[in-house]
JSON list of N, CA and C in Angstrom, two decimals:
[
{"chain": "A", "resi": 1, "resn": "VAL", "atom": "N", "xyz": [-10.78, 59.70, -37.11]},
{"chain": "A", "resi": 1, "resn": "VAL", "atom": "CA", "xyz": [-11.80, 58.82, -37.10]},
{"chain": "A", "resi": 1, "resn": "VAL", "atom": "C", "xyz": [-11.73, 59.22, -39.00]},
{"chain": "A", "resi": 2, "resn": "ALA", "atom": "N", "xyz": [-11.62, 60.84, -38.75]},
{"chain": "A", "resi": 2, "resn": "ALA", "atom": "CA", "xyz": [-11.81, 61.19, -40.58]},
{"chain": "A", "resi": 2, "resn": "ALA", "atom": "C", "xyz": [-10.34, 60.89, -41.10]},
{"chain": "A", "resi": 3, "resn": "ASP", "atom": "N", "xyz": [-9.40, 60.60, -40.87]},
{"chain": "A", "resi": 3, "resn": "ASP", "atom": "CA", "xyz": [-7.86, 60.40, -40.83]},
{"chain": "A", "resi": 3, "resn": "ASP", "atom": "C", "xyz": [-8.27, 58.92, -41.99]},
{"chain": "A", "resi": 4, "resn": "VAL", "atom": "N", "xyz": [-8.20, 57.92, -40.65]},
{"chain": "A", "resi": 4, "resn": "VAL", "atom": "CA", "xyz": [-8.64, 56.48, -40.88]},
{"chain": "A", "resi": 4, "resn": "VAL", "atom": "C", "xyz": [-9.64, 56.33, -42.25]},
{"chain": "A", "resi": 5, "resn": "TRP", "atom": "N", "xyz": [-11.00, 57.10, -42.18]},
{"chain": "A", "resi": 5, "resn": "TRP", "atom": "CA", "xyz": [-11.80, 56.73, -43.38]},
{"chain": "A", "resi": 5, "resn": "TRP", "atom": "C", "xyz": [-11.54, 57.42, -44.63]},
{"chain": "A", "resi": 6, "resn": "LYS", "atom": "N", "xyz": [-10.16, 58.32, -44.83]},
{"chain": "A", "resi": 6, "resn": "LYS", "atom": "CA", "xyz": [-9.32, 58.73, -46.03]},
{"chain": "A", "resi": 6, "resn": "LYS", "atom": "C", "xyz": [-8.42, 58.12, -46.17]},
{"chain": "A", "resi": 7, "resn": "ASN", "atom": "N", "xyz": [-8.02, 57.51, -45.41]},
{"chain": "A", "resi": 7, "resn": "ASN", "atom": "CA", "xyz": [-7.00, 56.07, -45.31]},
{"chain": "A", "resi": 7, "resn": "ASN", "atom": "C", "xyz": [-7.35, 55.32, -46.55]},
{"chain": "A", "resi": 8, "resn": "VAL", "atom": "N", "xyz": [-8.63, 54.69, -45.91]},
{"chain": "A", "resi": 8, "resn": "VAL", "atom": "CA", "xyz": [-8.88, 53.43, -46.48]},
{"chain": "A", "resi": 8, "resn": "VAL", "atom": "C", "xyz": [-10.02, 53.89, -47.89]},
{"chain": "A", "resi": 9, "resn": "LEU", "atom": "N", "xyz": [-10.17, 55.01, -48.30]},
{"chain": "A", "resi": 9, "resn": "LEU", "atom": "CA", "xyz": [-11.03, 55.26, -49.55]},
{"chain": "A", "resi": 9, "resn": "LEU", "atom": "C", "xyz": [-9.62, 55.05, -50.31]},
{"chain": "A", "resi": 10, "resn": "ALA", "atom": "N", "xyz": [-8.74, 55.84, -50.16]},
{"chain": "A", "resi": 10, "resn": "ALA", "atom": "CA", "xyz": [-7.42, 55.77, -50.50]},
{"chain": "A", "resi": 10, "resn": "ALA", "atom": "C", "xyz": [-6.63, 54.59, -50.89]},
{"chain": "A", "resi": 11, "resn": "ASN", "atom": "N", "xyz": [-6.49, 53.60, -50.41]},
{"chain": "A", "resi": 11, "resn": "ASN", "atom": "CA", "xyz": [-5.11, 52.69, -49.91]},
{"chain": "A", "resi": 11, "resn": "ASN", "atom": "C", "xyz": [-6.12, 51.20, -50.02]},
{"chain": "A", "resi": 12, "resn": "MET", "atom": "N", "xyz": [-5.95, 50.83, -51.15]},
{"chain": "A", "resi": 12, "resn": "MET", "atom": "CA", "xyz": [-7.08, 49.54, -51.40]},
{"chain": "A", "resi": 12, "resn": "MET", "atom": "C", "xyz": [-6.21, 48.66, -50.04]},
{"chain": "A", "resi": 13, "resn": "SER", "atom": "N", "xyz": [-4.87, 48.94, -49.56]},
{"chain": "A", "resi": 13, "resn": "SER", "atom": "CA", "xyz": [-4.38, 47.53, -48.96]},
{"chain": "A", "resi": 13, "resn": "SER", "atom": "C", "xyz": [-4.92, 47.48, -47.72]},
{"chain": "A", "resi": 14, "resn": "ASP", "atom": "N", "xyz": [-5.72, 48.95, -47.26]},
{"chain": "A", "resi": 14, "resn": "ASP", "atom": "CA", "xyz": [-5.92, 49.24, -45.57]},
{"chain": "A", "resi": 14, "resn": "ASP", "atom": "C", "xyz": [-7.51, 48.64, -45.70]},
{"chain": "A", "resi": 15, "resn": "PHE", "atom": "N", "xyz": [-7.27, 47.59, -44.61]},
{"chain": "A", "resi": 15, "resn": "PHE", "atom": "CA", "xyz": [-8.85, 47.34, -44.15]},
{"chain": "A", "resi": 15, "resn": "PHE", "atom": "C", "xyz": [-9.10, 47.55, -42.30]},
{"chain": "A", "resi": 16, "resn": "LYS", "atom": "N", "xyz": [-10.32, 48.05, -42.74]},
{"chain": "A", "resi": 16, "resn": "LYS", "atom": "CA", "xyz": [-11.04, 48.46, -41.22]},
{"chain": "A", "resi": 16, "resn": "LYS", "atom": "C", "xyz": [-11.82, 48.03, -40.79]},
{"chain": "A", "resi": 17, "resn": "GLU", "atom": "N", "xyz": [-12.05, 47.67, -39.70]},
{"chain": "A", "resi": 17, "resn": "GLU", "atom": "CA", "xyz": [-13.80, 47.19, -39.40]},
{"chain": "A", "resi": 17, "resn": "GLU", "atom": "C", "xyz": [-13.83, 47.94, -38.30]},
{"chain": "A", "resi": 18, "resn": "LEU", "atom": "N", "xyz": [-15.39, 47.94, -37.84]},
{"chain": "A", "resi": 18, "resn": "LEU", "atom": "CA", "xyz": [-15.92, 49.13, -36.98]},
{"chain": "A", "resi": 18, "resn": "LEU", "atom": "C", "xyz": [-16.53, 48.11, -35.98]},
{"chain": "A", "resi": 19, "resn": "VAL", "atom": "N", "xyz": [-16.15, 48.61, -34.70]},
{"chain": "A", "resi": 19, "resn": "VAL", "atom": "CA", "xyz": [-16.64, 47.61, -33.51]},
{"chain": "A", "resi": 19, "resn": "VAL", "atom": "C", "xyz": [-18.15, 48.13, -33.48]},
{"chain": "A", "resi": 20, "resn": "PRO", "atom": "N", "xyz": [-19.05, 47.30, -32.20]},
{"chain": "A", "resi": 20, "resn": "PRO", "atom": "CA", "xyz": [-20.36, 46.93, -32.30]},
{"chain": "A", "resi": 20, "resn": "PRO", "atom": "C", "xyz": [-20.77, 48.09, -32.13]},
{"chain": "A", "resi": 21, "resn": "GLU", "atom": "N", "xyz": [-19.97, 49.14, -31.54]},
{"chain": "A", "resi": 21, "resn": "GLU", "atom": "CA", "xyz": [-20.26, 49.85, -30.63]},
{"chain": "A", "resi": 21, "resn": "GLU", "atom": "C", "xyz": [-20.81, 51.55, -31.24]},
{"chain": "A", "resi": 22, "resn": "PHE", "atom": "N", "xyz": [-20.10, 50.83, -32.68]},
{"chain": "A", "resi": 22, "resn": "PHE", "atom": "CA", "xyz": [-20.50, 52.43, -33.64]},
{"chain": "A", "resi": 22, "resn": "PHE", "atom": "C", "xyz": [-21.85, 51.68, -34.21]},
{"chain": "A", "resi": 23, "resn": "TYR", "atom": "N", "xyz": [-22.26, 50.53, -33.53]},
{"chain": "A", "resi": 23, "resn": "TYR", "atom": "CA", "xyz": [-23.88, 50.51, -34.36]},
{"chain": "A", "resi": 23, "resn": "TYR", "atom": "C", "xyz": [-24.88, 50.88, -33.24]},
{"chain": "A", "resi": 24, "resn": "ASP", "atom": "N", "xyz": [-24.34, 51.01, -32.39]},
{"chain": "A", "resi": 24, "resn": "ASP", "atom": "CA", "xyz": [-25.52, 50.97, -31.19]},
{"chain": "A", "resi": 24, "resn": "ASP", "atom": "C", "xyz": [-25.79, 52.46, -30.96]},
{"chain": "A", "resi": 25, "resn": "THR", "atom": "N", "xyz": [-27.32, 52.76, -31.09]},
{"chain": "A", "resi": 25, "resn": "THR", "atom": "CA", "xyz": [-27.36, 54.66, -31.43]},
{"chain": "A", "resi": 25, "resn": "THR", "atom": "C", "xyz": [-27.79, 54.47, -29.73]},
{"chain": "A", "resi": 26, "resn": "GLY", "atom": "N", "xyz": [-27.88, 53.44, -29.12]},
{"chain": "A", "resi": 26, "resn": "GLY", "atom": "CA", "xyz": [-28.46, 53.89, -27.71]},
{"chain": "A", "resi": 26, "resn": "GLY", "atom": "C", "xyz": [-27.67, 54.83, -26.49]},
{"chain": "A", "resi": 27, "resn": "ASN", "atom": "N", "xyz": [-26.92, 54.24, -26.81]},
{"chain": "A", "resi": 27, "resn": "ASN", "atom": "CA", "xyz": [-25.91, 55.13, -26.21]},
{"chain": "A", "resi": 27, "resn": "ASN", "atom": "C", "xyz": [-25.32, 56.22, -26.21]},
{"chain": "A", "resi": 28, "resn": "GLY", "atom": "N", "xyz": [-25.30, 56.99, -27.43]},
{"chain": "A", "resi": 28, "resn": "GLY", "atom": "CA", "xyz": [-25.13, 57.80, -27.46]},
{"chain": "A", "resi": 28, "resn": "GLY", "atom": "C", "xyz": [-23.55, 58.52, -27.62]},
{"chain": "A", "resi": 29, "resn": "GLY", "atom": "N", "xyz": [-22.57, 57.59, -28.49]},
{"chain": "A", "resi": 29, "resn": "GLY", "atom": "CA", "xyz": [-21.62, 57.36, -28.37]},
{"chain": "A", "resi": 29, "resn": "GLY", "atom": "C", "xyz": [-20.48, 57.68, -27.41]},
{"chain": "A", "resi": 30, "resn": "ASP", "atom": "N", "xyz": [-20.85, 57.30, -26.25]},
{"chain": "A", "resi": 30, "resn": "ASP", "atom": "CA", "xyz": [-20.11, 57.37, -25.25]},
{"chain": "A", "resi": 30, "resn": "ASP", "atom": "C", "xyz": [-18.67, 56.78, -25.49]},
{"chain": "A", "resi": 31, "resn": "PHE", "atom": "N", "xyz": [-18.69, 55.99, -26.14]},
{"chain": "A", "resi": 31, "resn": "PHE", "atom": "CA", "xyz": [-17.99, 54.72, -26.25]},
{"chain": "A", "resi": 31, "resn": "PHE", "atom": "C", "xyz": [-16.68, 55.78, -27.15]},
{"chain": "A", "resi": 32, "resn": "LEU", "atom": "N", "xyz": [-16.84, 57.25, -27.22]},
{"chain": "A", "resi": 32, "resn": "LEU", "atom": "CA", "xyz": [-15.80, 58.00, -27.94]},
{"chain": "A", "resi": 32, "resn": "LEU", "atom": "C", "xyz": [-15.30, 59.00, -27.33]},
{"chain": "A", "resi": 33, "resn": "VAL", "atom": "N", "xyz": [-15.44, 58.72, -25.93]},
{"chain": "A", "resi": 33, "resn": "VAL", "atom": "CA", "xyz": [-14.86, 59.85, -24.80]},
{"chain": "A", "resi": 33, "resn": "VAL", "atom": "C", "xyz": [-14.27, 59.10, -24.11]},
{"chain": "A", "resi": 34, "resn": "ASN", "atom": "N", "xyz": [-13.05, 59.90, -23.72]},
{"chain": "A", "resi": 34, "resn": "ASN", "atom": "CA", "xyz": [-11.89, 59.70, -22.98]},
{"chain": "A", "resi": 34, "resn": "ASN", "atom": "C", "xyz": [-12.56, 59.36, -21.20]},
{"chain": "A", "resi": 35, "resn": "ARG", "atom": "N", "xyz": [-13.09, 59.28, -21.18]},
{"chain": "A", "resi": 35, "resn": "ARG", "atom": "CA", "xyz": [-14.22, 59.61, -19.80]},
{"chain": "A", "resi": 35, "resn": "ARG", "atom": "C", "xyz": [-12.86, 58.86, -18.05]},
{"chain": "A", "resi": 36, "resn": "TYR", "atom": "N", "xyz": [-11.94, 58.46, -18.29]},
{"chain": "A", "resi": 36, "resn": "TYR", "atom": "CA", "xyz": [-11.22, 58.31, -17.65]},
{"chain": "A", "resi": 36, "resn": "TYR", "atom": "C", "xyz": [-9.73, 59.14, -17.75]},
{"chain": "A", "resi": 37, "resn": "GLY", "atom": "N", "xyz": [-9.43, 59.91, -18.37]},
{"chain": "A", "resi": 37, "resn": "GLY", "atom": "CA", "xyz": [-8.72, 60.65, -19.33]},
{"chain": "A", "resi": 37, "resn": "GLY", "atom": "C", "xyz": [-7.42, 59.52, -18.77]},
{"chain": "A", "resi": 38, "resn": "ILE", "atom": "N", "xyz": [-7.40, 58.62, -19.73]},
{"chain": "A", "resi": 38, "resn": "ILE", "atom": "CA", "xyz": [-6.04, 57.97, -20.16]},
{"chain": "A", "resi": 38, "resn": "ILE", "atom": "C", "xyz": [-5.26, 59.14, -21.18]},
{"chain": "A", "resi": 39, "resn": "ASP", "atom": "N", "xyz": [-4.16, 59.26, -20.67]},
{"chain": "A", "resi": 39, "resn": "ASP", "atom": "CA", "xyz": [-3.26, 59.50, -21.50]},
{"chain": "A", "resi": 39, "resn": "ASP", "atom": "C", "xyz": [-2.74, 58.47, -22.44]},
{"chain": "A", "resi": 40, "resn": "PHE", "atom": "N", "xyz": [-3.32, 59.11, -23.63]},
{"chain": "A", "resi": 40, "resn": "PHE", "atom": "CA", "xyz": [-2.99, 58.61, -24.67]},
{"chain": "A", "resi": 40, "resn": "PHE", "atom": "C", "xyz": [-1.50, 58.94, -25.75]},
{"chain": "A", "resi": 41, "resn": "GLY", "atom": "N", "xyz": [-1.15, 60.07, -25.33]},
{"chain": "A", "resi": 41, "resn": "GLY", "atom": "CA", "xyz": [0.60, 60.71, -25.49]},
{"chain": "A", "resi": 41, "resn": "GLY", "atom": "C", "xyz": [-0.02, 61.44, -26.62]},
{"chain": "A", "resi": 42, "resn": "TYR", "atom": "N", "xyz": [0.42, 61.73, -27.71]},
{"chain": "A", "resi": 42, "resn": "TYR", "atom": "CA", "xyz": [0.28, 62.96, -28.57]},
{"chain": "A", "resi": 42, "resn": "TYR", "atom": "C", "xyz": [0.47, 62.56, -30.01]},
{"chain": "A", "resi": 43, "resn": "ARG", "atom": "N", "xyz": [-0.19, 63.34, -30.93]},
{"chain": "A", "resi": 43, "resn": "ARG", "atom": "CA", "xyz": [-0.04, 63.05, -32.60]},
{"chain": "A", "resi": 43, "resn": "ARG", "atom": "C", "xyz": [0.98, 63.68, -32.90]},
{"chain": "A", "resi": 44, "resn": "TYR", "atom": "N", "xyz": [1.51, 62.82, -34.48]},
{"chain": "A", "resi": 44, "resn": "TYR", "atom": "CA", "xyz": [2.70, 63.47, -35.05]},
{"chain": "A", "resi": 44, "resn": "TYR", "atom": "C", "xyz": [2.99, 64.83, -35.17]},
{"chain": "A", "resi": 45, "resn": "ASP", "atom": "N", "xyz": [1.13, 66.16, -34.80]},
{"chain": "A", "resi": 45, "resn": "ASP", "atom": "CA", "xyz": [1.34, 67.52, -35.15]},
{"chain": "A", "resi": 45, "resn": "ASP", "atom": "C", "xyz": [1.49, 67.90, -33.87]},
{"chain": "A", "resi": 46, "resn": "GLY", "atom": "N", "xyz": [1.44, 66.97, -32.85]},
{"chain": "A", "resi": 46, "resn": "GLY", "atom": "CA", "xyz": [1.84, 67.80, -31.14]},
{"chain": "A", "resi": 46, "resn": "GLY", "atom": "C", "xyz": [0.70, 67.80, -30.40]},
{"chain": "A", "resi": 47, "resn": "THR", "atom": "N", "xyz": [-0.93, 67.79, -30.64]},
{"chain": "A", "resi": 47, "resn": "THR", "atom": "CA", "xyz": [-1.98, 67.67, -30.60]},
{"chain": "A", "resi": 47, "resn": "THR", "atom": "C", "xyz": [-2.17, 66.44, -29.22]},
{"chain": "A", "resi": 48, "resn": "LYS", "atom": "N", "xyz": [-2.71, 66.26, -28.44]},
{"chain": "A", "resi": 48, "resn": "LYS", "atom": "CA", "xyz": [-2.97, 65.52, -27.58]},
{"chain": "A", "resi": 48, "resn": "LYS", "atom": "C", "xyz": [-4.40, 64.81, -27.87]},
{"chain": "A", "resi": 49, "resn": "VAL", "atom": "N", "xyz": [-4.12, 63.65, -27.54]},
{"chain": "A", "resi": 49, "resn": "VAL", "atom": "CA", "xyz": [-5.50, 62.65, -28.53]},
{"chain": "A", "resi": 49, "resn": "VAL", "atom": "C", "xyz": [-5.82, 62.48, -26.98]},
{"chain": "A", "resi": 50, "resn": "GLY", "atom": "N", "xyz": [-7.29, 62.70, -26.95]},
{"chain": "A", "resi": 50, "resn": "GLY", "atom": "CA", "xyz": [-8.12, 62.35, -25.91]},
{"chain": "A", "resi": 50, "resn": "GLY", "atom": "C", "xyz": [-9.13, 62.09, -26.40]},
{"chain": "A", "resi": 51, "resn": "ASP", "atom": "N", "xyz": [-10.52, 62.56, -26.31]},
{"chain": "A", "resi": 51, "resn": "ASP", "atom": "CA", "xyz": [-11.44, 62.26, -27.01]},
{"chain": "A", "resi": 51, "resn": "ASP", "atom": "C", "xyz": [-11.43, 62.38, -28.42]},
{"chain": "A", "resi": 52, "resn": "VAL", "atom": "N", "xyz": [-12.18, 61.90, -28.92]},
{"chain": "A", "resi": 52, "resn": "VAL", "atom": "CA", "xyz": [-12.69, 61.32, -30.45]},
{"chain": "A", "resi": 52, "resn": "VAL", "atom": "C", "xyz": [-13.70, 62.61, -31.27]},
{"chain": "A", "resi": 53, "resn": "GLN", "atom": "N", "xyz": [-12.27, 63.18, -32.15]},
{"chain": "A", "resi": 53, "resn": "GLN", "atom": "CA", "xyz": [-13.32, 64.27, -33.29]},
{"chain": "A", "resi": 53, "resn": "GLN", "atom": "C", "xyz": [-13.52, 63.75, -34.08]},
{"chain": "A", "resi": 54, "resn": "LEU", "atom": "N", "xyz": [-14.94, 63.37, -34.23]},
{"chain": "A", "resi": 54, "resn": "LEU", "atom": "CA", "xyz": [-16.01, 63.27, -35.70]},
{"chain": "A", "resi": 54, "resn": "LEU", "atom": "C", "xyz": [-15.65, 64.54, -36.55]},
{"chain": "A", "resi": 55, "resn": "PRO", "atom": "N", "xyz": [-15.55, 63.77, -37.96]},
{"chain": "A", "resi": 55, "resn": "PRO", "atom": "CA", "xyz": [-15.85, 64.91, -39.17]},
{"chain": "A", "resi": 55, "resn": "PRO", "atom": "C", "xyz": [-17.07, 65.89, -38.81]},
{"chain": "A", "resi": 56, "resn": "PRO", "atom": "N", "xyz": [-16.99, 66.66, -39.68]},
{"chain": "A", "resi": 56, "resn": "PRO", "atom": "CA", "xyz": [-18.55, 67.29, -39.75]},
{"chain": "A", "resi": 56, "resn": "PRO", "atom": "C", "xyz": [-19.74, 66.41, -40.56]},
{"chain": "A", "resi": 57, "resn": "TRP", "atom": "N", "xyz": [-19.65, 65.47, -40.98]},
{"chain": "A", "resi": 57, "resn": "TRP", "atom": "CA", "xyz": [-20.33, 64.78, -41.77]},
{"chain": "A", "resi": 57, "resn": "TRP", "atom": "C", "xyz": [-20.87, 63.38, -40.97]},
{"chain": "A", "resi": 58, "resn": "ALA", "atom": "N", "xyz": [-19.90, 63.03, -39.44]},
{"chain": "A", "resi": 58, "resn": "ALA", "atom": "CA", "xyz": [-20.37, 62.37, -39.00]},
{"chain": "A", "resi": 58, "resn": "ALA", "atom": "C", "xyz": [-21.52, 62.81, -37.99]},
{"chain": "A", "resi": 59, "resn": "GLU", "atom": "N", "xyz": [-21.87, 63.84, -37.75]},
{"chain": "A", "resi": 59, "resn": "GLU", "atom": "CA", "xyz": [-22.67, 64.98, -36.69]},
{"chain": "A", "resi": 59, "resn": "GLU", "atom": "C", "xyz": [-23.26, 64.42, -36.93]}
]
């Protein structure tokens, strides 16, 4: 999320849309957790992709 946010701010041709779950405060952010253990692979830096890691300003 943080990397996407930075890219949207820096790149005028990068457009993103938030899914409705981002606006629903009643679910406690459950959609950001990989509760089924889906293998999303690894990032370019070698870290495993799993639960969404929010930046400090989003806490």
